[in-house]
């Protein structure tokens, strides 16, 4: 699915938090895809192609990221993101979802499954925050630059201007993708263009980062232990952002863990690079066939 097709299926829902961008494809029970930072729902395009025959796939852009237009004065922290997701589901008349999540989207998924367990059927969790690693130390420079209003101009603007830099070891591709070449020119533009389009958008993406300084998952362990939501954990073990201790922690803490699959050679944003694996694990978790 290329960007033109993705743009064609983008929709907007007007909510108190703002005009929420999302894409939708397929029919049947709903699967909700939660993206990472500073990405947007484009991260899940290939997985949605593979799973739309089994699920009504919906992938929103979080507040302050992607093509969502944030209401004036709206908080963009994790709790506000969770509230926006619930509001979006209500708007669309959706009772329950199968969650698929990555990075900071994984933290929001954990808040959803513990705060609103009746809304979540299953959770497919990839490299993300855990209570013992939120925020990860690797994110602290981003948070500090964001506090000073410098992150967007010093990181995102140069990456958008020079895609080779974005794929370099110090860029988004080198830091977070197993194969930086998988971060295509159209993906870089789709992710970064809306974030630096205006001064307000730059400040919003920085507000998103600053909000991650406080551990939104603090104290969640007992709720995870009580959870009856079947959860499968997939973890790229070459991730340099999140702790290698987190998958084992999540596996032993979650009340209904379906185990951990550790993936050699894969970094944080591997779900974009290996949609076949995402699709296969999702089908297994959902107990549906290949056809």
PDB file of C-alpha atoms in Angstrom:
ATOM      1  CA  UNK A   1       0.000   0.000   0.000  1.00  0.00           C
ATOM      2  CA  UNK A   2       1.625   3.206  -1.184  1.00  0.00           C
ATOM      3  CA  UNK A   3       1.037   6.662   0.208  1.00  0.00           C
ATOM      4  CA  UNK A   4      -1.525   7.680  -2.419  1.00  0.00           C
ATOM      5  CA  UNK A   5      -3.744   4.732  -1.540  1.00  0.00           C
ATOM      6  CA  UNK A   6      -3.215   5.360   2.167  1.00  0.00           C
ATOM      7  CA  UNK A   7      -4.165   9.000   1.768  1.00  0.00           C
ATOM      8  CA  UNK A   8      -7.275   7.923  -0.141  1.00  0.00           C
ATOM      9  CA  UNK A   9      -8.587   5.781   2.718  1.00  0.00           C
ATOM     10  CA  UNK A  10      -7.796   8.322   5.456  1.00  0.00           C
ATOM     11  CA  UNK A  11     -10.866   9.543   7.317  1.00  0.00           C
ATOM     12  CA  UNK A  12     -11.464  12.033  10.122  1.00  0.00           C
ATOM     13  CA  UNK A  13     -13.615  11.852  13.244  1.00  0.00           C
ATOM     14  CA  UNK A  14     -14.561  15.087  14.973  1.00  0.00           C
ATOM     15  CA  UNK A  15     -14.124  14.570  18.731  1.00  0.00           C
ATOM     16  CA  UNK A  16     -13.714  16.930  21.694  1.00  0.00           C
ATOM     17  CA  UNK A  17      -9.962  16.255  21.572  1.00  0.00           C
ATOM     18  CA  UNK A  18      -9.716  17.290  17.934  1.00  0.00           C
ATOM     19  CA  UNK A  19     -10.216  16.104  14.385  1.00  0.00           C
ATOM     20  CA  UNK A  20      -8.810  12.599  14.619  1.00  0.00           C
ATOM     21  CA  UNK A  21      -7.231  11.092  11.512  1.00  0.00           C
ATOM     22  CA  UNK A  22      -7.595   7.361  11.005  1.00  0.00           C
ATOM     23  CA  UNK A  23      -7.606   4.772   8.258  1.00  0.00           C
ATOM     24  CA  UNK A  24     -10.018   1.896   7.915  1.00  0.00           C
ATOM     25  CA  UNK A  25     -10.040  -1.214   5.740  1.00  0.00           C
ATOM     26  CA  UNK A  26     -11.826  -4.556   5.836  1.00  0.00           C
ATOM     27  CA  UNK A  27     -14.919  -5.905   7.537  1.00  0.00           C
ATOM     28  CA  UNK A  28     -15.742  -7.974  10.600  1.00  0.00           C
ATOM     29  CA  UNK A  29     -14.592  -7.659  14.209  1.00  0.00           C
ATOM     30  CA  UNK A  30     -12.395  -4.617  14.735  1.00  0.00           C
ATOM     31  CA  UNK A  31      -8.610  -4.671  15.069  1.00  0.00           C
ATOM     32  CA  UNK A  32      -7.135  -1.412  16.353  1.00  0.00           C
ATOM     33  CA  UNK A  33      -3.518  -0.585  15.486  1.00  0.00           C
ATOM     34  CA  UNK A  34      -1.580   1.814  17.746  1.00  0.00           C
ATOM     35  CA  UNK A  35       1.585   3.321  16.274  1.00  0.00           C
ATOM     36  CA  UNK A  36       4.901   4.510  17.675  1.00  0.00           C
ATOM     37  CA  UNK A  37       6.619   7.895  18.123  1.00  0.00           C
ATOM     38  CA  UNK A  38       7.234   9.983  16.018  1.00  0.00           C
ATOM     39  CA  UNK A  39       5.399   7.842  13.467  1.00  0.00           C
ATOM     40  CA  UNK A  40       1.727   7.669  12.564  1.00  0.00           C
ATOM     41  CA  UNK A  41      -0.729   5.042  11.379  1.00  0.00           C
ATOM     42  CA  UNK A  42       1.196   4.647   8.087  1.00  0.00           C
ATOM     43  CA  UNK A  43       3.427   2.332  10.145  1.00  0.00           C
ATOM     44  CA  UNK A  44       0.725  -0.363   9.914  1.00  0.00           C
ATOM     45  CA  UNK A  45      -0.124  -0.114   6.196  1.00  0.00           C
ATOM     46  CA  UNK A  46       1.384  -3.458   5.205  1.00  0.00           C
ATOM     47  CA  UNK A  47      -0.079  -5.337   8.181  1.00  0.00           C
ATOM     48  CA  UNK A  48      -3.516  -3.875   7.454  1.00  0.00           C
ATOM     49  CA  UNK A  49      -3.303  -5.112   3.862  1.00  0.00           C
ATOM     50  CA  UNK A  50      -2.644  -8.623   5.135  1.00  0.00           C
ATOM     51  CA  UNK A  51      -5.266  -8.636   7.885  1.00  0.00           C
ATOM     52  CA  UNK A  52      -8.191  -6.718   6.382  1.00  0.00           C
ATOM     53  CA  UNK A  53      -9.698  -9.988   5.126  1.00  0.00           C
ATOM     54  CA  UNK A  54     -10.064 -11.078   8.753  1.00  0.00           C
ATOM     55  CA  UNK A  55     -10.800  -7.835  10.585  1.00  0.00           C
ATOM     56  CA  UNK A  56     -12.150  -4.336  10.166  1.00  0.00           C
ATOM     57  CA  UNK A  57      -8.749  -2.719  10.614  1.00  0.00           C
ATOM     58  CA  UNK A  58      -8.652   0.777  12.098  1.00  0.00           C
ATOM     59  CA  UNK A  59      -5.455   2.738  12.697  1.00  0.00           C
ATOM     60  CA  UNK A  60      -5.711   6.236  14.215  1.00  0.00           C
ATOM     61  CA  UNK A  61      -3.054   8.929  14.396  1.00  0.00           C
ATOM     62  CA  UNK A  62      -2.412   9.893  18.008  1.00  0.00           C
ATOM     63  CA  UNK A  63      -2.911  13.418  19.272  1.00  0.00           C
ATOM     64  CA  UNK A  64       0.115  15.550  18.194  1.00  0.00           C
ATOM     65  CA  UNK A  65       1.282  12.942  15.665  1.00  0.00           C
ATOM     66  CA  UNK A  66       0.407  12.253  12.053  1.00  0.00           C
ATOM     67  CA  UNK A  67      -2.529  14.002  10.454  1.00  0.00           C
ATOM     68  CA  UNK A  68      -4.704  14.393  13.550  1.00  0.00           C
ATOM     69  CA  UNK A  69      -5.646  18.026  14.236  1.00  0.00           C
ATOM     70  CA  UNK A  70      -5.503  18.707  17.966  1.00  0.00           C
ATOM     71  CA  UNK A  71      -8.049  20.949  19.678  1.00  0.00           C
ATOM     72  CA  UNK A  72      -6.683  24.113  21.314  1.00  0.00           C
ATOM     73  CA  UNK A  73      -5.518  23.456  24.860  1.00  0.00           C
ATOM     74  CA  UNK A  74      -5.847  19.675  24.528  1.00  0.00           C
ATOM     75  CA  UNK A  75      -3.506  17.507  26.621  1.00  0.00           C
ATOM     76  CA  UNK A  76      -1.513  15.020  24.533  1.00  0.00           C
ATOM     77  CA  UNK A  77      -0.151  12.769  27.312  1.00  0.00           C
ATOM     78  CA  UNK A  78      -0.786   9.017  27.512  1.00  0.00           C
ATOM     79  CA  UNK A  79      -3.960   9.275  29.612  1.00  0.00           C
ATOM     80  CA  UNK A  80      -5.414  11.793  27.156  1.00  0.00           C
ATOM     81  CA  UNK A  81      -4.470   9.518  24.257  1.00  0.00           C
ATOM     82  CA  UNK A  82      -6.319   6.635  25.905  1.00  0.00           C
ATOM     83  CA  UNK A  83      -9.382   8.820  26.452  1.00  0.00           C
ATOM     84  CA  UNK A  84      -9.267   9.882  22.803  1.00  0.00           C
ATOM     85  CA  UNK A  85      -9.172   6.237  21.673  1.00  0.00           C
ATOM     86  CA  UNK A  86     -12.206   5.385  23.804  1.00  0.00           C
ATOM     87  CA  UNK A  87     -14.007   8.435  22.429  1.00  0.00           C
ATOM     88  CA  UNK A  88     -13.130   7.369  18.870  1.00  0.00           C
ATOM     89  CA  UNK A  89     -14.448   3.847  19.455  1.00  0.00           C
ATOM     90  CA  UNK A  90     -17.662   5.293  20.863  1.00  0.00           C
ATOM     91  CA  UNK A  91     -17.993   7.624  17.882  1.00  0.00           C
ATOM     92  CA  UNK A  92     -17.596   4.709  15.476  1.00  0.00           C
ATOM     93  CA  UNK A  93     -19.962   2.475  17.463  1.00  0.00           C
ATOM     94  CA  UNK A  94     -17.273  -0.082  18.298  1.00  0.00           C
ATOM     95  CA  UNK A  95     -17.601  -2.118  21.491  1.00  0.00           C
ATOM     96  CA  UNK A  96     -14.472  -4.311  21.504  1.00  0.00           C
ATOM     97  CA  UNK A  97     -11.202  -4.519  19.612  1.00  0.00           C
ATOM     98  CA  UNK A  98      -8.174  -6.676  19.058  1.00  0.00           C
ATOM     99  CA  UNK A  99      -5.242  -4.380  19.846  1.00  0.00           C
ATOM    100  CA  UNK A 100      -1.940  -4.385  17.943  1.00  0.00           C
ATOM    101  CA  UNK A 101       0.599  -1.948  19.368  1.00  0.00           C
ATOM    102  CA  UNK A 102       4.201  -0.755  19.164  1.00  0.00           C
ATOM    103  CA  UNK A 103       6.461   1.677  21.056  1.00  0.00           C
ATOM    104  CA  UNK A 104       4.542   4.359  23.023  1.00  0.00           C
ATOM    105  CA  UNK A 105       1.395   2.903  21.467  1.00  0.00           C
ATOM    106  CA  UNK A 106       2.121  -0.165  23.580  1.00  0.00           C
ATOM    107  CA  UNK A 107       1.932   1.912  26.747  1.00  0.00           C
ATOM    108  CA  UNK A 108      -1.442   3.273  25.673  1.00  0.00           C
ATOM    109  CA  UNK A 109      -2.566  -0.283  24.870  1.00  0.00           C
ATOM    110  CA  UNK A 110      -1.693  -1.355  28.409  1.00  0.00           C
ATOM    111  CA  UNK A 111      -3.672   1.577  29.804  1.00  0.00           C
ATOM    112  CA  UNK A 112      -6.629   0.585  27.624  1.00  0.00           C
ATOM    113  CA  UNK A 113      -6.624  -3.088  28.573  1.00  0.00           C
ATOM    114  CA  UNK A 114      -6.432  -2.315  32.285  1.00  0.00           C
ATOM    115  CA  UNK A 115      -8.621   0.783  32.366  1.00  0.00           C
ATOM    116  CA  UNK A 116     -11.255  -0.541  29.960  1.00  0.00           C
ATOM    117  CA  UNK A 117     -10.851  -4.337  29.891  1.00  0.00           C
ATOM    118  CA  UNK A 118     -14.353  -4.790  28.498  1.00  0.00           C
ATOM    119  CA  UNK A 119     -13.233  -3.030  25.300  1.00  0.00           C
ATOM    120  CA  UNK A 120     -10.259  -5.315  24.523  1.00  0.00           C
ATOM    121  CA  UNK A 121     -10.483  -8.886  23.171  1.00  0.00           C
ATOM    122  CA  UNK A 122      -6.777  -9.543  22.613  1.00  0.00           C
ATOM    123  CA  UNK A 123      -3.469  -7.683  22.577  1.00  0.00           C
ATOM    124  CA  UNK A 124      -0.530  -8.255  20.245  1.00  0.00           C
ATOM    125  CA  UNK A 125       2.271  -6.302  21.900  1.00  0.00           C
ATOM    126  CA  UNK A 126       5.577  -5.474  20.231  1.00  0.00           C
ATOM    127  CA  UNK A 127       8.627  -3.574  21.539  1.00  0.00           C
ATOM    128  CA  UNK A 128       7.261  -0.869  23.822  1.00  0.00           C
ATOM    129  CA  UNK A 129       7.227   0.748  27.259  1.00  0.00           C
ATOM    130  CA  UNK A 130       6.821  -1.376  30.347  1.00  0.00           C
ATOM    131  CA  UNK A 131       6.394  -0.219  33.928  1.00  0.00           C
ATOM    132  CA  UNK A 132      10.102  -0.900  34.571  1.00  0.00           C
ATOM    133  CA  UNK A 133      11.227   1.037  31.468  1.00  0.00           C
ATOM    134  CA  UNK A 134       9.054   4.093  30.891  1.00  0.00           C
ATOM    135  CA  UNK A 135      10.491   6.287  29.635  1.00  0.00           C
ATOM    136  CA  UNK A 136      13.537   4.349  28.420  1.00  0.00           C
ATOM    137  CA  UNK A 137      16.839   6.160  29.013  1.00  0.00           C
ATOM    138  CA  UNK A 138      17.369   6.461  25.243  1.00  0.00           C
ATOM    139  CA  UNK A 139      14.372   8.811  25.069  1.00  0.00           C
ATOM    140  CA  UNK A 140      15.711  11.264  27.656  1.00  0.00           C
ATOM    141  CA  UNK A 141      17.679  13.401  25.139  1.00  0.00           C
ATOM    142  CA  UNK A 142      14.495  13.792  23.076  1.00  0.00           C
ATOM    143  CA  UNK A 143      12.567  14.833  26.182  1.00  0.00           C
ATOM    144  CA  UNK A 144      15.213  17.365  27.194  1.00  0.00           C
ATOM    145  CA  UNK A 145      15.402  18.897  23.718  1.00  0.00           C
ATOM    146  CA  UNK A 146      11.614  19.023  23.598  1.00  0.00           C
ATOM    147  CA  UNK A 147      11.475  20.907  26.888  1.00  0.00           C
ATOM    148  CA  UNK A 148      13.684  23.540  25.258  1.00  0.00           C
ATOM    149  CA  UNK A 149      11.606  23.655  22.061  1.00  0.00           C
ATOM    150  CA  UNK A 150      14.513  22.301  20.010  1.00  0.00           C
ATOM    151  CA  UNK A 151      13.639  18.676  19.147  1.00  0.00           C
ATOM    152  CA  UNK A 152      11.576  19.363  16.043  1.00  0.00           C
ATOM    153  CA  UNK A 153      14.039  21.837  14.544  1.00  0.00           C
ATOM    154  CA  UNK A 154      17.221  19.951  15.454  1.00  0.00           C
ATOM    155  CA  UNK A 155      16.095  16.384  14.666  1.00  0.00           C
ATOM    156  CA  UNK A 156      12.909  16.219  12.591  1.00  0.00           C
ATOM    157  CA  UNK A 157      13.532  19.127  10.213  1.00  0.00           C
ATOM    158  CA  UNK A 158      17.016  17.897   9.180  1.00  0.00           C
ATOM    159  CA  UNK A 159      15.705  14.347   8.682  1.00  0.00           C
ATOM    160  CA  UNK A 160      12.945  15.594   6.431  1.00  0.00           C
ATOM    161  CA  UNK A 161      15.360  17.764   4.457  1.00  0.00           C
ATOM    162  CA  UNK A 162      17.928  14.965   4.029  1.00  0.00           C
ATOM    163  CA  UNK A 163      16.504  11.473   3.815  1.00  0.00           C
ATOM    164  CA  UNK A 164      19.983   9.945   3.761  1.00  0.00           C
ATOM    165  CA  UNK A 165      20.558  11.570   7.152  1.00  0.00           C
ATOM    166  CA  UNK A 166      17.241  10.144   8.353  1.00  0.00           C
ATOM    167  CA  UNK A 167      18.497   6.674   7.432  1.00  0.00           C
ATOM    168  CA  UNK A 168      21.961   7.204   8.935  1.00  0.00           C
ATOM    169  CA  UNK A 169      23.092   5.651  12.245  1.00  0.00           C
ATOM    170  CA  UNK A 170      22.125   8.881  14.036  1.00  0.00           C
ATOM    171  CA  UNK A 171      18.782   9.141  12.252  1.00  0.00           C
ATOM    172  CA  UNK A 172      15.360   7.588  12.709  1.00  0.00           C
ATOM    173  CA  UNK A 173      16.213   4.749  10.338  1.00  0.00           C
ATOM    174  CA  UNK A 174      19.537   3.842  11.882  1.00  0.00           C
ATOM    175  CA  UNK A 175      18.305   4.046  15.447  1.00  0.00           C
ATOM    176  CA  UNK A 176      14.965   2.281  15.086  1.00  0.00           C
ATOM    177  CA  UNK A 177      14.855   0.182  11.897  1.00  0.00           C
ATOM    178  CA  UNK A 178      16.617  -3.142  11.444  1.00  0.00           C
ATOM    179  CA  UNK A 179      17.325  -2.204   7.826  1.00  0.00           C
ATOM    180  CA  UNK A 180      17.381   1.597   7.435  1.00  0.00           C
ATOM    181  CA  UNK A 181      16.709   1.205   3.706  1.00  0.00           C
ATOM    182  CA  UNK A 182      13.221  -0.020   4.652  1.00  0.00           C
ATOM    183  CA  UNK A 183      12.475   3.549   5.749  1.00  0.00           C
ATOM    184  CA  UNK A 184      11.476   4.776   2.304  1.00  0.00           C
ATOM    185  CA  UNK A 185      11.410   8.370   1.100  1.00  0.00           C
ATOM    186  CA  UNK A 186       7.605   8.338   1.061  1.00  0.00           C
ATOM    187  CA  UNK A 187       7.513   6.965   4.617  1.00  0.00           C
ATOM    188  CA  UNK A 188       9.903   9.657   5.891  1.00  0.00           C
ATOM    189  CA  UNK A 189       7.783  12.367   4.291  1.00  0.00           C
ATOM    190  CA  UNK A 190       4.521  10.851   5.512  1.00  0.00           C
ATOM    191  CA  UNK A 191       5.813  10.635   9.070  1.00  0.00           C
ATOM    192  CA  UNK A 192       7.643  13.946   9.354  1.00  0.00           C
ATOM    193  CA  UNK A 193       5.909  16.455   7.076  1.00  0.00           C
ATOM    194  CA  UNK A 194       2.852  17.022   9.292  1.00  0.00           C
ATOM    195  CA  UNK A 195       4.983  17.283  12.449  1.00  0.00           C
ATOM    196  CA  UNK A 196       7.005  20.242  11.191  1.00  0.00           C
ATOM    197  CA  UNK A 197       4.364  21.939   9.030  1.00  0.00           C
ATOM    198  CA  UNK A 198       3.779  24.814  11.460  1.00  0.00           C
ATOM    199  CA  UNK A 199       5.225  26.180  14.663  1.00  0.00           C
ATOM    200  CA  UNK A 200       2.201  24.854  16.549  1.00  0.00           C
ATOM    201  CA  UNK A 201       2.719  21.349  15.175  1.00  0.00           C
ATOM    202  CA  UNK A 202       6.361  21.427  16.262  1.00  0.00           C
ATOM    203  CA  UNK A 203       5.358  22.416  19.783  1.00  0.00           C
ATOM    204  CA  UNK A 204       2.703  19.683  19.862  1.00  0.00           C
ATOM    205  CA  UNK A 205       5.098  16.891  18.929  1.00  0.00           C
ATOM    206  CA  UNK A 206       7.460  18.199  21.604  1.00  0.00           C
ATOM    207  CA  UNK A 207       4.605  18.211  24.108  1.00  0.00           C
ATOM    208  CA  UNK A 208       3.995  14.555  23.240  1.00  0.00           C
ATOM    209  CA  UNK A 209       7.633  13.764  24.076  1.00  0.00           C
ATOM    210  CA  UNK A 210       7.656  15.787  27.300  1.00  0.00           C
ATOM    211  CA  UNK A 211       4.506  13.999  28.479  1.00  0.00           C
ATOM    212  CA  UNK A 212       6.415  10.708  28.293  1.00  0.00           C
ATOM    213  CA  UNK A 213       8.807  11.837  31.041  1.00  0.00           C
ATOM    214  CA  UNK A 214       6.303  10.791  33.687  1.00  0.00           C
ATOM    215  CA  UNK A 215       5.909   7.023  33.877  1.00  0.00           C
ATOM    216  CA  UNK A 216       2.288   6.576  32.809  1.00  0.00           C
ATOM    217  CA  UNK A 217       2.525   2.864  33.684  1.00  0.00           C
ATOM    218  CA  UNK A 218       3.623   3.374  37.301  1.00  0.00           C
ATOM    219  CA  UNK A 219       1.573   1.087  39.542  1.00  0.00           C
ATOM    220  CA  UNK A 220      -0.014  -0.863  36.686  1.00  0.00           C
ATOM    221  CA  UNK A 221       1.443  -4.274  37.617  1.00  0.00           C
ATOM    222  CA  UNK A 222      -1.460  -5.435  39.781  1.00  0.00           C
ATOM    223  CA  UNK A 223      -3.941  -4.528  37.054  1.00  0.00           C
ATOM    224  CA  UNK A 224      -1.892  -6.398  34.451  1.00  0.00           C
ATOM    225  CA  UNK A 225      -1.817  -9.428  36.734  1.00  0.00           C
ATOM    226  CA  UNK A 226      -5.622  -9.400  36.966  1.00  0.00           C
ATOM    227  CA  UNK A 227      -6.057  -8.984  33.228  1.00  0.00           C
ATOM    228  CA  UNK A 228      -7.888 -11.744  31.374  1.00  0.00           C
ATOM    229  CA  UNK A 229      -6.985 -10.284  27.945  1.00  0.00           C
ATOM    230  CA  UNK A 230      -4.946 -12.856  25.979  1.00  0.00           C
ATOM    231  CA  UNK A 231      -1.664 -11.140  25.138  1.00  0.00           C
ATOM    232  CA  UNK A 232       1.118 -12.247  22.825  1.00  0.00           C
ATOM    233  CA  UNK A 233       4.492 -10.476  23.061  1.00  0.00           C
ATOM    234  CA  UNK A 234       6.813 -10.122  20.056  1.00  0.00           C
ATOM    235  CA  UNK A 235      10.177  -8.516  20.772  1.00  0.00           C
ATOM    236  CA  UNK A 236      13.016  -7.487  18.496  1.00  0.00           C
ATOM    237  CA  UNK A 237      16.118  -8.241  20.534  1.00  0.00           C
ATOM    238  CA  UNK A 238      18.375  -5.794  18.676  1.00  0.00           C
ATOM    239  CA  UNK A 239      16.258  -2.869  19.933  1.00  0.00           C
ATOM    240  CA  UNK A 240      18.537  -0.183  21.396  1.00  0.00           C
ATOM    241  CA  UNK A 241      15.682   1.924  22.782  1.00  0.00           C
ATOM    242  CA  UNK A 242      13.788  -0.355  25.173  1.00  0.00           C
ATOM    243  CA  UNK A 243      15.241  -2.635  27.839  1.00  0.00           C
ATOM    244  CA  UNK A 244      15.837  -6.306  26.957  1.00  0.00           C
ATOM    245  CA  UNK A 245      14.393  -7.100  30.390  1.00  0.00           C
ATOM    246  CA  UNK A 246      10.936  -5.812  29.457  1.00  0.00           C
ATOM    247  CA  UNK A 247       9.558  -8.800  27.511  1.00  0.00           C
ATOM    248  CA  UNK A 248      10.270 -11.201  30.377  1.00  0.00           C
ATOM    249  CA  UNK A 249       8.792  -8.715  32.840  1.00  0.00           C
ATOM    250  CA  UNK A 250       5.634  -8.358  30.782  1.00  0.00           C
ATOM    251  CA  UNK A 251       5.343 -12.119  30.289  1.00  0.00           C
ATOM    252  CA  UNK A 252       5.466 -12.878  34.004  1.00  0.00           C
ATOM    253  CA  UNK A 253       3.302  -9.905  34.976  1.00  0.00           C
ATOM    254  CA  UNK A 254       0.446 -10.249  32.504  1.00  0.00           C
ATOM    255  CA  UNK A 255      -2.356 -12.408  33.830  1.00  0.00           C
ATOM    256  CA  UNK A 256      -3.050 -14.038  30.468  1.00  0.00           C
ATOM    257  CA  UNK A 257       0.244 -13.947  28.602  1.00  0.00           C
ATOM    258  CA  UNK A 258       0.537 -16.217  25.575  1.00  0.00           C
ATOM    259  CA  UNK A 259       4.312 -16.061  25.809  1.00  0.00           C
ATOM    260  CA  UNK A 260       7.172 -14.131  24.237  1.00  0.00           C
ATOM    261  CA  UNK A 261       8.675 -14.584  20.801  1.00  0.00           C
ATOM    262  CA  UNK A 262      12.116 -13.010  20.609  1.00  0.00           C
ATOM    263  CA  UNK A 263      13.207 -11.902  17.161  1.00  0.00           C
ATOM    264  CA  UNK A 264      16.890 -11.790  16.280  1.00  0.00           C
ATOM    265  CA  UNK A 265      18.154  -8.910  14.162  1.00  0.00           C
ATOM    266  CA  UNK A 266      15.105  -6.705  14.712  1.00  0.00           C
ATOM    267  CA  UNK A 267      14.939  -3.200  16.201  1.00  0.00           C
ATOM    268  CA  UNK A 268      12.119  -1.070  17.592  1.00  0.00           C
ATOM    269  CA  UNK A 269      10.092  -0.430  14.444  1.00  0.00           C
ATOM    270  CA  UNK A 270      10.435  -3.947  13.033  1.00  0.00           C
ATOM    271  CA  UNK A 271       6.605  -4.362  12.677  1.00  0.00           C
ATOM    272  CA  UNK A 272       6.736  -2.050   9.647  1.00  0.00           C
ATOM    273  CA  UNK A 273       9.495  -4.159   8.115  1.00  0.00           C
ATOM    274  CA  UNK A 274       7.972  -7.610   8.755  1.00  0.00           C
ATOM    275  CA  UNK A 275       4.207  -7.388   8.276  1.00  0.00           C
ATOM    276  CA  UNK A 276       4.014 -11.087   7.389  1.00  0.00           C
ATOM    277  CA  UNK A 277       5.132 -11.977  10.905  1.00  0.00           C
ATOM    278  CA  UNK A 278       2.663  -9.522  12.434  1.00  0.00           C
ATOM    279  CA  UNK A 279      -0.121 -11.013  10.323  1.00  0.00           C
ATOM    280  CA  UNK A 280       0.778 -14.604  11.161  1.00  0.00           C
ATOM    281  CA  UNK A 281       0.953 -13.940  14.901  1.00  0.00           C
ATOM    282  CA  UNK A 282      -2.267 -11.924  14.823  1.00  0.00           C
ATOM    283  CA  UNK A 283      -4.127 -14.692  13.025  1.00  0.00           C
ATOM    284  CA  UNK A 284      -2.860 -17.217  15.566  1.00  0.00           C
ATOM    285  CA  UNK A 285      -3.910 -15.016  18.482  1.00  0.00           C
ATOM    286  CA  UNK A 286      -7.310 -14.368  16.899  1.00  0.00           C
ATOM    287  CA  UNK A 287      -7.667 -18.042  15.959  1.00  0.00           C
ATOM    288  CA  UNK A 288      -8.435 -17.408  12.307  1.00  0.00           C
ATOM    289  CA  UNK A 289      -7.041 -19.130   9.228  1.00  0.00           C
ATOM    290  CA  UNK A 290      -4.791 -17.878   6.460  1.00  0.00           C
ATOM    291  CA  UNK A 291      -7.545 -17.561   3.862  1.00  0.00           C
TER     292      UNK A 291
END
